[in-house]
Structure formats: structure tokens, C-alpha cells
Short mmCIF file of C-alpha atoms in Angstrom, two decimals:
data_model
loop_
_atom_site.label_atom_id
_atom_site.label_comp_id
_atom_site.label_asym_id
_atom_site.label_seq_id
_atom_site.Cartn_x
_atom_site.Cartn_y
_atom_site.Cartn_z
CA MET A 1 -25.03 -79.75 -42.05
CA GLY A 2 -21.36 -78.81 -42.43
CA THR A 3 -18.45 -80.48 -41.25
CA ASP A 4 -15.24 -79.30 -39.27
CA ALA A 5 -12.31 -80.29 -41.52
CA GLU A 6 -10.84 -82.70 -38.97
CA THR A 7 -13.68 -84.09 -36.77
CA GLY A 8 -16.59 -83.65 -39.65
CA THR A 9 -18.80 -83.03 -36.89
CA GLY A 10 -22.31 -82.71 -38.25
CA GLY A 11 -23.95 -82.14 -34.95
CA PRO A 12 -23.33 -82.17 -31.41
CA THR A 13 -22.89 -85.28 -29.33
CA ALA A 14 -23.09 -85.35 -25.61
CA PRO A 15 -20.74 -87.88 -23.97
CA GLY A 16 -20.80 -88.89 -20.51
CA GLY A 17 -20.86 -91.95 -18.28
CA ARG A 18 -22.73 -93.91 -15.74
CA ASP A 19 -21.81 -96.48 -13.19
CA GLY A 20 -24.12 -99.61 -12.97
CA ARG A 21 -24.36 -103.28 -12.74
CA ARG A 22 -24.60 -105.22 -16.08
CA LYS A 23 -24.65 -109.08 -16.38
CA SER A 24 -24.68 -111.13 -19.33
CA THR A 25 -28.17 -111.30 -21.05
CA VAL A 26 -29.63 -110.83 -24.39
CA LYS A 27 -30.21 -107.15 -25.08
CA LYS A 28 -31.30 -106.31 -28.48
CA ARG A 29 -32.89 -102.78 -27.75
CA LEU A 30 -30.55 -100.57 -29.72
CA LYS A 31 -30.37 -102.90 -32.72
CA TRP A 32 -34.43 -102.50 -33.23
CA ILE A 33 -34.26 -98.67 -33.35
CA ALA A 34 -31.15 -98.71 -35.56
CA ILE A 35 -33.03 -100.97 -38.06
CA SER A 36 -36.20 -99.17 -37.54
CA VAL A 37 -34.84 -95.77 -38.16
CA VAL A 38 -32.90 -96.64 -41.36
CA GLY A 39 -35.72 -98.87 -42.61
CA VAL A 40 -38.53 -95.98 -42.14
CA LEU A 41 -36.26 -93.92 -44.87
CA LEU A 42 -36.76 -96.59 -47.64
CA ILE A 43 -40.24 -95.16 -48.09
CA LEU A 44 -39.13 -91.98 -49.01
CA ALA A 45 -36.48 -93.21 -51.49
CA GLY A 46 -37.40 -92.21 -55.40
CA SER A 47 -40.49 -90.02 -54.64
CA ALA A 48 -39.35 -87.56 -52.45
CA TYR A 49 -35.70 -86.54 -53.59
CA GLY A 50 -35.96 -82.76 -52.43
CA TYR A 51 -36.98 -84.11 -49.01
CA ILE A 52 -34.30 -86.44 -48.63
CA ARG A 53 -31.70 -83.64 -49.29
CA TYR A 54 -33.30 -81.68 -46.46
CA LEU A 55 -32.88 -84.90 -44.12
CA ASN A 56 -29.17 -85.12 -45.30
CA GLY A 57 -28.75 -81.44 -43.58
CA LYS A 58 -30.25 -82.35 -40.32
CA LEU A 59 -28.28 -85.73 -40.09
CA HIS A 60 -25.31 -85.44 -37.32
CA HIS A 61 -22.11 -86.93 -38.33
CA THR A 62 -18.65 -87.06 -37.04
CA GLN A 63 -15.09 -89.03 -37.61
CA ILE A 64 -15.31 -92.81 -36.87
CA THR A 65 -12.36 -93.01 -34.62
CA ALA A 66 -10.33 -91.02 -32.30
CA ASP A 67 -7.43 -93.33 -32.48
CA LYS A 68 -6.97 -93.36 -36.31
CA ASN A 69 -3.22 -94.19 -36.34
CA ASN A 70 -3.76 -97.58 -34.60
CA ARG A 71 -6.66 -99.14 -36.46
CA PRO A 72 -6.87 -102.78 -36.74
CA PRO A 73 -7.13 -104.29 -40.11
CA ALA A 74 -10.70 -104.83 -42.02
CA SER A 75 -12.31 -108.08 -41.81
CA PRO A 76 -10.98 -110.22 -44.52
CA LYS A 77 -13.36 -110.97 -47.80
CA ASP A 78 -14.82 -114.41 -48.41
CA ALA A 79 -14.07 -116.47 -51.70
CA GLN A 80 -16.63 -114.64 -53.47
CA GLY A 81 -15.39 -111.06 -52.61
CA ARG A 82 -17.83 -110.09 -50.15
CA SER A 83 -17.05 -108.41 -47.14
CA PRO A 84 -18.43 -108.83 -43.38
CA MET A 85 -19.62 -105.48 -41.79
CA ASN A 86 -19.00 -104.39 -38.07
CA ILE A 87 -21.25 -101.71 -36.98
CA LEU A 88 -21.33 -100.27 -33.33
CA LEU A 89 -24.56 -99.00 -32.08
CA ILE A 90 -24.63 -96.71 -29.30
CA GLY A 91 -27.41 -95.35 -27.11
CA ASN A 92 -26.81 -91.75 -25.50
CA ASP A 93 -28.99 -90.61 -22.94
CA SER A 94 -28.88 -87.05 -22.62
CA ARG A 95 -30.98 -85.09 -20.39
CA ILE A 96 -29.30 -81.42 -20.57
CA GLY A 97 -32.08 -78.86 -20.31
CA GLU A 98 -34.87 -81.20 -19.32
CA GLY A 99 -34.58 -80.04 -15.46
CA ARG A 100 -36.05 -83.06 -13.28
CA ARG A 101 -38.54 -84.15 -15.73
CA TYR A 102 -37.33 -87.40 -16.31
CA GLY A 103 -34.95 -88.00 -13.36
CA ALA A 104 -31.93 -86.50 -12.11
CA GLU A 105 -31.06 -82.96 -14.10
CA GLY A 106 -28.04 -81.88 -15.54
CA HIS A 107 -27.15 -85.11 -17.01
CA GLU A 108 -24.56 -84.51 -19.77
CA GLY A 109 -24.86 -87.92 -21.63
CA LEU A 110 -24.39 -91.50 -21.11
CA ALA A 111 -23.01 -94.46 -23.28
CA ASP A 112 -26.00 -95.97 -22.07
CA VAL A 113 -25.87 -99.08 -24.24
CA ALA A 114 -23.36 -100.25 -26.85
CA ILE A 115 -23.82 -103.36 -29.33
CA LEU A 116 -21.64 -104.76 -31.84
CA MET A 117 -23.72 -105.93 -34.84
CA HIS A 118 -21.62 -108.00 -37.10
CA LEU A 119 -23.22 -108.88 -40.52
CA SER A 120 -21.66 -112.21 -42.18
CA ALA A 121 -19.91 -111.67 -45.60
CA ASP A 122 -22.87 -113.51 -47.29
CA ARG A 123 -25.62 -111.86 -45.17
CA SER A 124 -26.96 -115.08 -44.07
CA ASN A 125 -26.58 -114.45 -40.22
CA ALA A 126 -26.04 -111.76 -37.69
CA THR A 127 -24.27 -111.63 -34.38
CA LEU A 128 -25.28 -108.70 -32.05
CA VAL A 129 -23.21 -108.28 -28.85
CA ASN A 130 -23.85 -106.18 -26.03
CA ILE A 131 -20.98 -104.54 -24.38
CA PRO A 132 -21.92 -104.07 -20.69
CA ARG A 133 -21.11 -100.36 -19.77
CA ASP A 134 -19.31 -101.23 -16.51
CA THR A 135 -17.01 -103.60 -18.06
CA MET A 136 -13.49 -103.03 -17.07
CA VAL A 137 -11.37 -102.47 -20.51
CA ASP A 138 -8.30 -100.95 -21.72
CA ILE A 139 -9.12 -97.56 -23.46
CA PRO A 140 -6.59 -96.36 -25.96
CA ARG A 141 -5.41 -92.68 -26.30
CA CYS A 142 -7.92 -90.74 -28.07
CA GLU A 143 -7.66 -87.45 -29.90
CA ILE A 144 -10.15 -85.65 -32.17
CA GLY A 145 -10.00 -81.87 -33.59
CA LYS A 146 -7.16 -79.68 -34.21
CA GLY A 147 -6.10 -76.29 -32.75
CA LYS A 148 -8.43 -74.88 -30.06
CA ASP A 149 -10.68 -77.45 -30.97
CA LYS A 150 -8.49 -80.44 -30.03
CA LYS A 151 -9.49 -82.69 -27.30
CA VAL A 152 -7.08 -85.56 -25.96
CA THR A 153 -7.62 -88.20 -23.50
CA GLU A 154 -4.64 -90.48 -22.43
CA ALA A 155 -4.80 -94.15 -22.42
CA ARG A 156 -6.11 -95.73 -19.53
CA PHE A 157 -7.84 -98.96 -17.71
CA GLY A 158 -11.42 -98.35 -16.98
CA GLN A 159 -15.07 -98.77 -17.28
CA PHE A 160 -16.26 -99.25 -21.05
CA ASN A 161 -18.55 -96.40 -20.94
CA ASP A 162 -15.89 -93.77 -19.85
CA SER A 163 -14.52 -94.20 -23.48
CA PHE A 164 -17.46 -92.04 -24.30
CA ARG A 165 -16.41 -89.49 -21.88
CA SER A 166 -15.08 -86.18 -23.25
CA ILE A 167 -14.51 -87.33 -26.85
CA GLY A 168 -17.66 -89.46 -27.47
CA ALA A 169 -18.69 -92.16 -29.79
CA PRO A 170 -14.98 -91.85 -31.92
CA CYS A 171 -13.26 -93.05 -28.54
CA THR A 172 -15.54 -95.75 -28.03
CA VAL A 173 -15.09 -97.04 -31.41
CA ALA A 174 -11.49 -97.13 -30.94
CA THR A 175 -11.87 -98.92 -27.87
CA VAL A 176 -13.91 -101.53 -29.60
CA ASP A 177 -11.41 -101.80 -32.20
CA ARG A 178 -8.97 -102.84 -29.93
CA MET A 179 -11.15 -105.19 -28.18
CA LEU A 180 -12.25 -106.98 -31.36
CA GLN A 181 -9.05 -106.63 -33.20
CA VAL A 182 -10.95 -106.01 -36.31
CA ARG A 183 -11.89 -102.69 -37.52
CA ILE A 184 -15.35 -101.13 -37.07
CA ASP A 185 -16.88 -99.91 -40.36
CA HIS A 186 -19.43 -97.72 -39.04
CA TYR A 187 -21.37 -96.44 -35.95
CA ILE A 188 -24.78 -95.22 -35.59
CA GLU A 189 -25.54 -93.43 -32.05
CA VAL A 190 -29.24 -93.14 -31.08
CA ASN A 191 -30.43 -90.27 -28.79
CA PHE A 192 -33.25 -91.25 -26.56
CA LYS A 193 -34.82 -87.91 -26.87
CA GLY A 194 -35.11 -88.50 -30.41
CA VAL A 195 -36.68 -91.86 -29.56
CA ARG A 196 -39.23 -89.72 -27.55
CA ASP A 197 -40.19 -87.82 -30.65
CA LEU A 198 -40.11 -90.66 -33.18
CA THR A 199 -42.77 -92.35 -30.65
CA ASP A 200 -44.81 -89.20 -31.02
CA ALA A 201 -44.60 -89.33 -34.78
CA VAL A 202 -46.18 -92.85 -34.86
CA GLY A 203 -48.89 -91.83 -32.61
CA GLY A 204 -47.57 -93.62 -29.54
CA VAL A 205 -46.25 -97.21 -28.82
CA PRO A 206 -48.39 -100.05 -27.23
CA ILE A 207 -46.83 -102.02 -24.51
CA CYS A 208 -48.40 -104.42 -21.80
CA LEU A 209 -47.59 -104.57 -18.20
CA ASP A 210 -48.17 -107.39 -15.99
CA ALA A 211 -48.29 -105.09 -12.84
CA PRO A 212 -48.50 -101.36 -12.26
CA ILE A 213 -45.56 -99.04 -12.44
CA HIS A 214 -44.58 -96.31 -9.84
CA ASP A 215 -41.25 -94.92 -9.96
CA PRO A 216 -41.20 -91.67 -7.91
CA VAL A 217 -38.46 -89.30 -8.48
CA LEU A 218 -36.24 -89.62 -5.30
CA SER A 219 -35.46 -86.18 -4.15
CA GLY A 220 -31.68 -85.33 -3.70
CA GLN A 221 -30.79 -88.56 -5.21
CA ARG A 222 -29.82 -89.78 -8.81
CA GLY A 223 -32.82 -91.69 -9.29
CA GLY A 224 -36.66 -92.05 -10.16
CA THR A 225 -38.35 -90.83 -13.02
CA GLY A 226 -42.04 -89.78 -11.97
CA LEU A 227 -43.39 -92.69 -14.27
CA ASP A 228 -46.86 -94.03 -13.01
CA LEU A 229 -48.64 -96.69 -15.35
CA PRO A 230 -51.36 -99.02 -14.38
CA ALA A 231 -51.07 -102.79 -15.20
CA GLY A 232 -52.45 -103.95 -18.38
CA PRO A 233 -52.47 -102.40 -21.99
CA ASN A 234 -50.73 -98.85 -22.30
CA THR A 235 -49.92 -96.68 -25.11
CA LEU A 236 -46.69 -94.71 -24.45
CA SER A 237 -45.74 -91.29 -26.18
CA GLY A 238 -44.15 -88.18 -25.19
CA ASN A 239 -42.63 -88.05 -21.74
CA ASP A 240 -44.01 -91.29 -20.47
CA ALA A 241 -42.17 -92.98 -23.15
CA LEU A 242 -38.90 -91.50 -22.58
CA GLN A 243 -39.49 -92.11 -18.62
CA PHE A 244 -40.13 -95.60 -19.36
CA LEU A 245 -36.88 -95.90 -21.18
CA ARG A 246 -35.12 -94.34 -18.49
CA ALA A 247 -36.66 -95.85 -15.38
CA ARG A 248 -33.94 -97.72 -13.52
CA HIS A 249 -35.55 -99.32 -10.54
CA ALA A 250 -39.07 -99.98 -11.87
CA PHE A 251 -38.87 -103.34 -13.42
CA GLY A 252 -38.09 -106.90 -12.17
CA ASP A 253 -35.67 -106.90 -9.37
CA GLY A 254 -34.83 -103.28 -9.54
CA SER A 255 -31.64 -103.92 -11.38
CA ASP A 256 -30.27 -102.37 -14.49
CA LEU A 257 -30.77 -105.89 -16.20
CA ALA A 258 -34.47 -105.67 -15.50
CA ARG A 259 -34.58 -102.28 -16.84
CA ILE A 260 -32.78 -103.36 -20.39
CA GLU A 261 -35.37 -106.13 -20.70
CA ALA A 262 -38.14 -103.65 -20.38
CA GLN A 263 -36.45 -101.32 -22.99
CA LYS A 264 -36.24 -104.14 -25.27
CA VAL A 265 -40.05 -104.68 -24.98
CA PHE A 266 -40.51 -100.96 -25.69
CA LEU A 267 -38.12 -100.81 -28.67
CA ALA A 268 -39.29 -104.02 -30.62
CA SER A 269 -43.04 -102.78 -30.32
CA LEU A 270 -41.91 -99.22 -31.79
CA ALA A 271 -40.15 -100.90 -34.58
CA ARG A 272 -43.49 -102.80 -35.24
CA GLU A 273 -45.30 -99.49 -35.13
CA LEU A 274 -42.78 -98.14 -37.81
CA LYS A 275 -43.05 -100.91 -40.06
CA SER A 276 -46.78 -100.67 -40.01
CA ASN A 277 -46.81 -96.79 -40.46
CA ALA A 278 -44.49 -97.26 -43.39
CA LYS A 279 -47.30 -98.96 -45.18
CA LEU A 280 -49.33 -95.98 -44.94
CA THR A 281 -50.25 -93.63 -47.81
CA ASN A 282 -50.16 -90.65 -45.79
CA VAL A 283 -47.16 -88.75 -47.06
CA ASP A 284 -47.01 -85.86 -44.44
CA GLY A 285 -46.91 -88.69 -41.71
CA MET A 286 -44.32 -90.61 -43.25
CA PHE A 287 -42.02 -87.41 -43.60
CA ARG A 288 -42.80 -86.57 -39.94
CA ILE A 289 -41.70 -89.98 -38.82
CA ALA A 290 -38.59 -89.62 -41.13
CA ASN A 291 -37.80 -86.16 -39.83
CA SER A 292 -37.93 -87.69 -36.24
CA ALA A 293 -35.78 -90.59 -37.25
CA VAL A 294 -32.91 -88.65 -38.66
CA GLY A 295 -32.89 -86.26 -35.69
CA ALA A 296 -32.48 -89.19 -33.23
CA LEU A 297 -29.14 -90.26 -35.11
CA THR A 298 -25.49 -89.33 -35.14
CA VAL A 299 -23.38 -91.57 -37.41
CA ASP A 300 -19.88 -91.61 -38.92
CA ASN A 301 -18.86 -89.55 -41.76
CA ASP A 302 -19.00 -92.47 -44.33
CA LEU A 303 -22.68 -92.95 -43.35
CA ALA A 304 -23.45 -89.45 -43.55
CA GLY A 305 -26.52 -89.52 -45.85
CA VAL A 306 -29.81 -91.04 -46.23
CA ASP A 307 -29.21 -92.89 -49.41
CA LYS A 308 -26.34 -94.79 -47.41
CA LEU A 309 -28.41 -95.54 -44.46
CA ILE A 310 -31.09 -96.90 -47.04
CA ASP A 311 -28.16 -99.03 -48.29
CA LEU A 312 -27.40 -100.39 -44.87
CA ALA A 313 -30.91 -100.94 -43.96
CA ASP A 314 -31.02 -103.14 -47.33
CA GLU A 315 -28.11 -105.17 -45.89
CA ILE A 316 -29.62 -105.64 -42.57
CA LYS A 317 -32.76 -106.66 -44.06
CA LYS A 318 -31.39 -109.65 -45.89
CA VAL A 319 -30.68 -111.45 -42.62
CA PRO A 320 -33.79 -113.49 -41.61
CA GLU A 321 -34.86 -112.78 -38.03
CA LYS A 322 -34.17 -116.39 -36.76
CA ARG A 323 -30.51 -115.84 -37.70
CA MET A 324 -30.16 -112.76 -35.75
CA ALA A 325 -28.38 -113.94 -32.54
CA PHE A 326 -28.29 -111.67 -29.77
CA THR A 327 -26.03 -111.96 -26.85
CA THR A 328 -23.90 -110.12 -24.32
CA LEU A 329 -20.24 -110.05 -23.77
CA PRO A 330 -19.72 -112.66 -20.85
CA THR A 331 -18.35 -111.21 -17.96
CA GLU A 332 -17.54 -111.75 -14.12
CA THR A 333 -17.17 -109.75 -11.07
CA TYR A 334 -14.18 -107.36 -11.17
CA ARG A 335 -12.80 -108.08 -7.59
CA PRO A 336 -10.94 -104.85 -6.90
CA ALA A 337 -14.51 -103.06 -7.54
CA PRO A 338 -17.34 -105.35 -7.27
CA ASP A 339 -19.62 -103.14 -9.00
CA GLN A 340 -17.88 -103.48 -12.02
CA VAL A 341 -17.24 -106.76 -14.31
CA GLN A 342 -14.34 -107.65 -16.37
CA PRO A 343 -14.32 -110.02 -19.62
CA ARG A 344 -14.95 -113.75 -18.42
CA ARG A 345 -12.26 -115.93 -20.13
CA PRO A 346 -12.05 -117.98 -21.94
CA ALA A 347 -15.82 -117.26 -23.03
CA ALA A 348 -15.35 -113.75 -24.05
CA ASP A 349 -12.19 -114.56 -26.02
CA ASN A 350 -14.00 -117.42 -27.99
CA LEU A 351 -16.89 -115.11 -28.64
CA TRP A 352 -14.62 -112.28 -30.19
CA ALA A 353 -12.60 -115.02 -32.01
CA ALA A 354 -16.04 -116.49 -33.67
CA ILE A 355 -16.75 -112.81 -34.73
CA ARG A 356 -13.22 -112.25 -36.46
CA ALA A 357 -13.50 -115.52 -37.98
CA ASP A 358 -17.14 -114.78 -39.46
CA ARG A 359 -18.59 -117.77 -37.91
CA PRO A 360 -22.44 -117.79 -36.84
CA LEU A 361 -23.69 -118.32 -33.58
CA THR A 362 -26.99 -119.84 -34.83
CA THR A 363 -28.20 -122.74 -36.32
CA GLY A 364 -31.11 -123.27 -38.56
CA ASP A 365 -31.85 -122.97 -42.43
CA PRO A 366 -28.72 -122.24 -44.43
CA ALA A 367 -28.71 -119.19 -46.68
CA THR A 368 -29.55 -119.47 -50.14
CA ASP A 369 -26.04 -119.55 -50.88
CA PRO A 370 -23.85 -121.94 -48.57
CA PRO A 371 -21.60 -119.47 -46.65
CA PRO A 372 -18.19 -120.13 -47.90
CA ALA A 373 -15.07 -120.60 -45.65
CA PRO A 374 -13.47 -117.12 -44.88
CA VAL A 375 -10.01 -116.52 -46.64
CA THR A 376 -7.34 -114.19 -46.02
CA GLU A 377 -4.56 -112.91 -48.32
CA THR A 378 -1.42 -114.85 -48.47
CA PRO A 379 0.49 -114.21 -45.33
CA ALA A 380 3.80 -112.34 -45.81
CA PRO A 381 6.81 -114.36 -45.22
CA PRO A 382 7.68 -114.60 -41.35
CA GLN A 383 9.92 -111.67 -40.02
CA THR A 384 12.79 -112.34 -37.89
CA ILE A 385 14.97 -110.18 -35.67
CA ALA A 386 18.62 -110.74 -35.89
CA PRO A 387 20.28 -111.02 -32.36
CA SER A 388 22.66 -108.03 -32.97
CA ASP A 389 19.49 -105.75 -33.68
CA ALA A 390 17.71 -107.31 -30.92
CA ALA A 391 20.34 -106.35 -28.63
CA GLN A 392 19.98 -102.65 -29.02
CA ILE A 393 16.41 -102.72 -28.05
CA ARG A 394 15.46 -101.93 -24.32
CA VAL A 395 12.34 -102.92 -22.93
CA THR A 396 10.65 -102.79 -19.63
CA VAL A 397 7.86 -105.40 -18.74
CA ASP A 398 4.83 -104.85 -16.54
CA SER A 399 2.00 -107.03 -15.47
CA GLY A 400 -1.25 -107.00 -13.68
CA SER A 401 -1.86 -110.25 -11.59
CA ALA A 402 0.53 -109.25 -8.93
CA GLY A 403 3.25 -109.25 -11.51
CA LYS A 404 3.54 -113.20 -11.55
CA ARG A 405 4.16 -113.32 -15.28
CA ILE A 406 6.77 -110.68 -15.49
CA THR A 407 9.78 -112.77 -15.06
CA PRO A 408 9.00 -115.61 -17.34
CA VAL A 409 8.37 -112.93 -20.20
CA VAL A 410 11.52 -110.92 -19.34
CA ASP A 411 13.53 -114.31 -19.58
CA ALA A 412 11.95 -115.06 -22.82
CA LEU A 413 12.65 -111.58 -24.43
CA LYS A 414 16.24 -112.32 -23.06
CA ARG A 415 16.58 -115.62 -24.94
CA LEU A 416 15.43 -113.64 -28.04
CA GLY A 417 18.37 -111.12 -27.37
CA PHE A 418 16.37 -108.10 -26.24
CA LYS A 419 17.70 -106.16 -23.29
CA ALA A 420 14.56 -106.82 -21.12
CA THR A 421 14.20 -105.79 -17.43
CA SER A 422 11.32 -105.99 -14.84
CA GLY A 423 8.85 -103.46 -14.30
CA SER A 424 6.25 -103.25 -11.90
CA PRO A 425 2.91 -105.00 -11.14
CA MET A 426 -0.20 -102.69 -12.15
CA PRO A 427 -2.06 -101.00 -9.28
CA ASP A 428 -5.15 -102.57 -10.44
CA GLY A 429 -3.70 -106.16 -9.58
CA ARG A 430 -5.52 -107.83 -12.66
CA GLU A 431 -4.38 -109.24 -15.96
CA HIS A 432 -5.43 -107.04 -18.71
CA ALA A 433 -7.40 -108.32 -21.87
CA ASN A 434 -4.66 -107.23 -24.25
CA SER A 435 -1.08 -106.84 -24.25
CA ARG A 436 0.26 -103.31 -24.76
CA ILE A 437 3.67 -102.23 -26.22
CA THR A 438 4.14 -98.32 -25.62
CA TYR A 439 7.02 -96.64 -27.30
CA PRO A 440 8.69 -93.02 -27.13
CA ASP A 441 8.93 -90.74 -30.23
CA GLY A 442 11.43 -92.30 -32.60
CA ARG A 443 11.13 -95.99 -31.50
CA GLN A 444 8.07 -96.99 -33.27
CA GLU A 445 10.19 -99.66 -35.34
CA GLN A 446 11.88 -100.98 -32.28
CA ALA A 447 8.29 -101.58 -30.80
CA LYS A 448 7.10 -103.39 -33.81
CA ALA A 449 10.29 -105.80 -33.62
CA ILE A 450 9.07 -106.91 -30.11
CA ALA A 451 5.52 -107.25 -31.20
CA VAL A 452 6.74 -109.53 -34.15
CA ALA A 453 9.05 -111.65 -31.77
CA LEU A 454 5.89 -112.06 -29.29
CA ASN A 455 3.37 -112.85 -32.30
CA LEU A 456 1.43 -109.56 -31.10
CA PRO A 457 -0.76 -107.50 -33.65
CA GLU A 458 0.31 -104.21 -34.68
CA THR A 459 -2.66 -102.93 -32.80
CA ALA A 460 -0.71 -103.47 -29.51
CA LEU A 461 1.52 -100.89 -30.32
CA GLU A 462 0.75 -97.51 -28.76
CA ALA A 463 2.47 -93.90 -28.59
CA ALA A 464 3.79 -93.24 -25.05
CA ARG A 465 2.55 -89.99 -23.45
CA ALA A 466 5.15 -86.84 -23.84
CA GLY A 467 7.99 -87.29 -21.77
CA GLU A 468 8.23 -90.96 -21.67
CA THR A 469 11.73 -92.34 -22.88
CA THR A 470 11.24 -96.34 -22.23
CA ILE A 471 9.45 -98.79 -24.46
CA ARG A 472 7.19 -100.65 -22.10
CA LEU A 473 5.45 -104.23 -22.41
CA LEU A 474 2.32 -104.55 -20.59
CA ILE A 475 1.39 -108.35 -20.42
CA GLY A 476 -2.22 -109.15 -21.44
CA ALA A 477 -4.11 -112.56 -21.60
CA ASP A 478 -3.18 -112.48 -25.29
CA LEU A 479 0.39 -113.19 -24.64
CA PRO A 480 1.13 -116.69 -24.25
CA ASP A 481 2.78 -117.99 -20.95
CA ALA A 482 6.25 -118.40 -22.56
CA GLY A 483 5.82 -115.30 -24.36
CA THR A 484 6.48 -116.52 -27.74
CA GLY A 485 3.89 -118.93 -28.38
CA GLY A 486 6.15 -121.91 -27.09
CA SER A 487 8.33 -121.73 -30.20
CA GLY A 488 11.31 -119.98 -28.43
CA ALA A 489 12.10 -118.07 -31.68
CA PRO A 490 10.55 -114.90 -33.46
CA THR A 491 7.92 -115.60 -35.85
CA GLY A 492 5.76 -113.56 -38.16
CA SER A 493 2.91 -110.92 -36.80
CA ALA A 494 0.13 -112.92 -35.29
CA SER A 495 -2.28 -110.88 -37.49
CA ALA A 496 -0.44 -112.09 -40.58
CA GLY A 497 -2.49 -115.37 -41.14
CA PRO A 498 -5.79 -116.77 -40.76
CA GLU A 499 -6.99 -116.88 -36.99
CA ARG A 500 -7.85 -120.38 -35.39
CA VAL A 501 -10.86 -120.22 -33.15
CA PRO A 502 -9.64 -122.01 -29.97
CA GLU A 503 -13.07 -123.31 -28.85
CA PRO A 504 -16.67 -122.33 -30.52
CA PRO A 505 -18.55 -120.28 -28.05
CA ARG A 506 -20.92 -122.41 -25.85
CA ALA A 507 -24.30 -121.82 -25.63
CA ALA A 508 -24.26 -121.78 -21.83
CA ASP A 509 -21.99 -118.77 -22.05
CA LEU A 510 -23.92 -116.84 -24.47
CA ASN A 511 -27.65 -117.13 -23.48
CA LEU A 512 -28.69 -116.72 -27.07
CA GLU A 513 -32.15 -115.34 -28.37
CA THR A 514 -33.33 -114.46 -31.98
CA ALA A 515 -34.94 -111.50 -33.25
CA ASP A 516 -38.63 -113.07 -33.85
CA ASP A 517 -39.91 -112.88 -30.05
CA THR A 518 -42.25 -110.73 -28.17
CA LYS A 519 -43.18 -110.28 -24.49
CA CYS A 520 -44.52 -108.07 -21.91
CA ALA A 521 -42.64 -106.11 -19.61
CA SER A 522 -42.50 -107.08 -15.86
CA PRO A 523 -42.56 -104.19 -13.47
CA ARG A 524 -41.02 -104.40 -10.08
CA ARG A 525 -43.55 -105.92 -7.39
CA LYS A 526 -43.49 -103.93 -4.08
#
């Protein structure tokens, strides 16, 4: 499929959003589909080149990020020159054109799930982190396309799945770039309608239920799928499979968390069916499966090719199942809006830091080659700001948390020679995860000088919206209380040297699980 010169769109994506309650738990559902979809393509390599070319034409693809001018650095290579890999897996639940067959009609699309998959440099382990869709985060300014096709959304603070609205996966990638502060290498978006087709292609997916399911469509409300299944073993295909994936109130306690656990059961079973079908000698059946698999995917431009998906599948397969750690970003209730959550500190920060440092969350048998300690390039000499130069730079300091941190940071900047003034507390009344320095046209270098002085990475810099004339610093949780890391003097960029993990993630915070387990779904008991 052809690509637009700027966006490289090889097929449509249907962005959107949904409110919902999401708590810390193990969520590996999308990982199973991502691995299964690319894994089934392995059977086609070498013996069906013409068909692979046909599949390449069906593969949807687009640019990886909607904030390409503010990308963080790539993960550093290890001592043997091997690179970690960060892949964002996105589940898109669109029901346009389906009427009420699967619940509320006209739903454009949902970033229904997002999982960051981190593959270690030596491929001895992997960490998969579910990012709850209703987590309140800083979403950067996003832009894709040119001319009449150009789409722009301004920087804002909102629910994580709002990053998918209007612009789609490239803005979600930009948001995770900012959260992780390490570059996302690839993304894979899975459409649940494609999963339905894939389920049909394998002849149905067996699941077990420890109670019946009855999920009637709720008239006039956004809810209910019409799913009706007996207790015991079931084989799902077609509409039943899609209804099972979408049912929100049919499992456990009726929460979204319970639905996620049921989806995990379904997708793990689908993965096993795909693996079993891949061993068959029925070439027509294998082609049908591959065709459905490709139809379920949208990927970034650098992953747009069946051969590249095969390479990625090979990399993922190197990781033993017992060394694949599944977890969820630690969160807590967001007090201004209790239906949302926010990252829970320091647990969330420790998890991101462990991923940046390429540190495994699992224990067990070591890899064939012992994992070497990550290394970074020799840091540049510390940059300093002459007082005379700093005196020419004006900055206004804003903060959440009722503005309690504004005065200490203003004082610290003044000691460093900057002309700093106090701004206003942010309307949401909370401390943001990451500090942000916005700058008007022509003042990017001055903003960089402030970032260097405060030990903030360049990813904290962001162009201000049109009409702004002032450099503004929004204080985040990543900025030390003194504003200078306690040194009282400017130093090099915080991203220049190796990162120190403040504290290893605690098992109690992560609720880890590995990939080698199965279980039955538990419907809601009336």
C-alpha cells in the first residue's frame, strides 16, 4: 500500500478514547497477539515469496511519532554492541460500521490497551509494562501530515488514552517517549476486528468458563455486548470472539480489571492455536491465517514489511517465557477526579529507571551469555552558564501542588543568575511527572541553558504555542527540591551520563507474572 510523503500512512487508523478504571495488575493480553501475529508469518518465509509481497501490500503503516523534533536518545548499547529494544503495543478497539452488534455503535476507536515491551540488549529477558489508559499524564504537542492533511493537537495534561485521539498511535508513542525518557523503537497496533478474523482463520479459540456469561446490550447506554455463553468449555469464533474481548461488565467484579484478565485468557489460547496451526502442512490454511494476521496490524514505517516482522519475531522468541516479566505501571487515585489514576511515586519512577538501565525484573536461570553491565558513551564535559549570560534569560516558574514548590525554584534560579519570576499554580492542583520548559520562537537556546542549569534532559524542552512570548518552567516530580540537585551550581545535562537507579523496583509494587501460565476466565456471578 502506498504511503503519504510525510505521514507514510499505509492504511487507516481509528483513534479515540474511553474513560475507565484501571488498577495495577498483570496484563499480558496484547503481547500474546503481537508475538502470535508476527510468529505465524515465519512459516511463510522462503517458500512463498510472491505471497509475502502480497502481504506487504496489505500491511498498514505510519510514522512512528508525532513529536519528531523532541525525541529522547536511543537506549545505549551494551559492551558487546548489542542494543535494547523498546516496542509499544497498542490495542485499537474500533466499531465503526458495526451498528450495535458488539455494544455501543459509532465508536470510532480506542487506545484500549498500551503495553511497553522492553527487550534486553542480550535478549535474556523482557519486561512488559501495561500503561493504564486512564492514567493522568503530560501529553506533548503532536503534529502529523502537511498542508490540508496536517493535524495538530496542543500539549496538555490528560488521560493517557487521550493521546490516541485525533492523531492516533504516533502521539501515543510521543507520550511514552516523554514518560520513559528513552526512545521507542517500534510500535505495533492491533485492531480487535482483525483479531476476530484471525480467530475464524484458526477455526475458533477454546476457552473455559467457571460460570455462565450473560451480557445483554443496555438500551440507550454505552454497555453490553449481547454475549451469552454457558459454563464449561467453549470454542469462540466470529462475533462471539469479538463480544468476549469487548465485554466490560461480564467478568469477575464487573470492573475493567476483570475484563482484562478474561482477555488475557482468550489471547493466550489464541496464541496456542496459532502455534499449533503453524505446524500444519495445509498451505491454504496457513495463507488464510497470515492474511488475517496482517489485516489486524498497523506498524511504524521502519517495521513495514513482513521480513521485518519476521526479524522482530525472531528477536522476541529468544527470550525464555519464564524471563518475560508482565506488570502494570504502579498507580494511585487521582484525587481531583477519582475515576482516573496517576503514577504512584517512587514505585513508577523506579520501574522506568530500571527499564532505562536495562535491568531485568525477573530472577532465574541466567542467559547463555551473562548479561554485561550497560555502558554509555563518555559524557561531554559539564556545561556552565556564565552569570552575565544567565542574566539575560527571563523565565516564569509554574507548578502544580498548589504552587508550593515555586518559590524555592525561583530562588535557586536567581542564585544561578537567571531573571526568574513566580507564575501560577496549575489548575489541576497536582505535581506533574516531568518538568517542562516551554519557549517561544527564537529562544530555544535560552531554554536549553535553563535545562542544563537544572539538570533536566533535553526532552523537557517544548516549543510554546503560537503567540507565547515567555519562557516558562513547569516544575515536575523529576526536579530536585532545590532546583539544582543540591549543588547550587549549574552542571551538565542530566542525560549526559549513566543513570543511577534510586531503588530497585519492589515486588510488592509490580505484582509480577511470567508468560508460562494458563487459567480459566471467571465470569461475573449474579
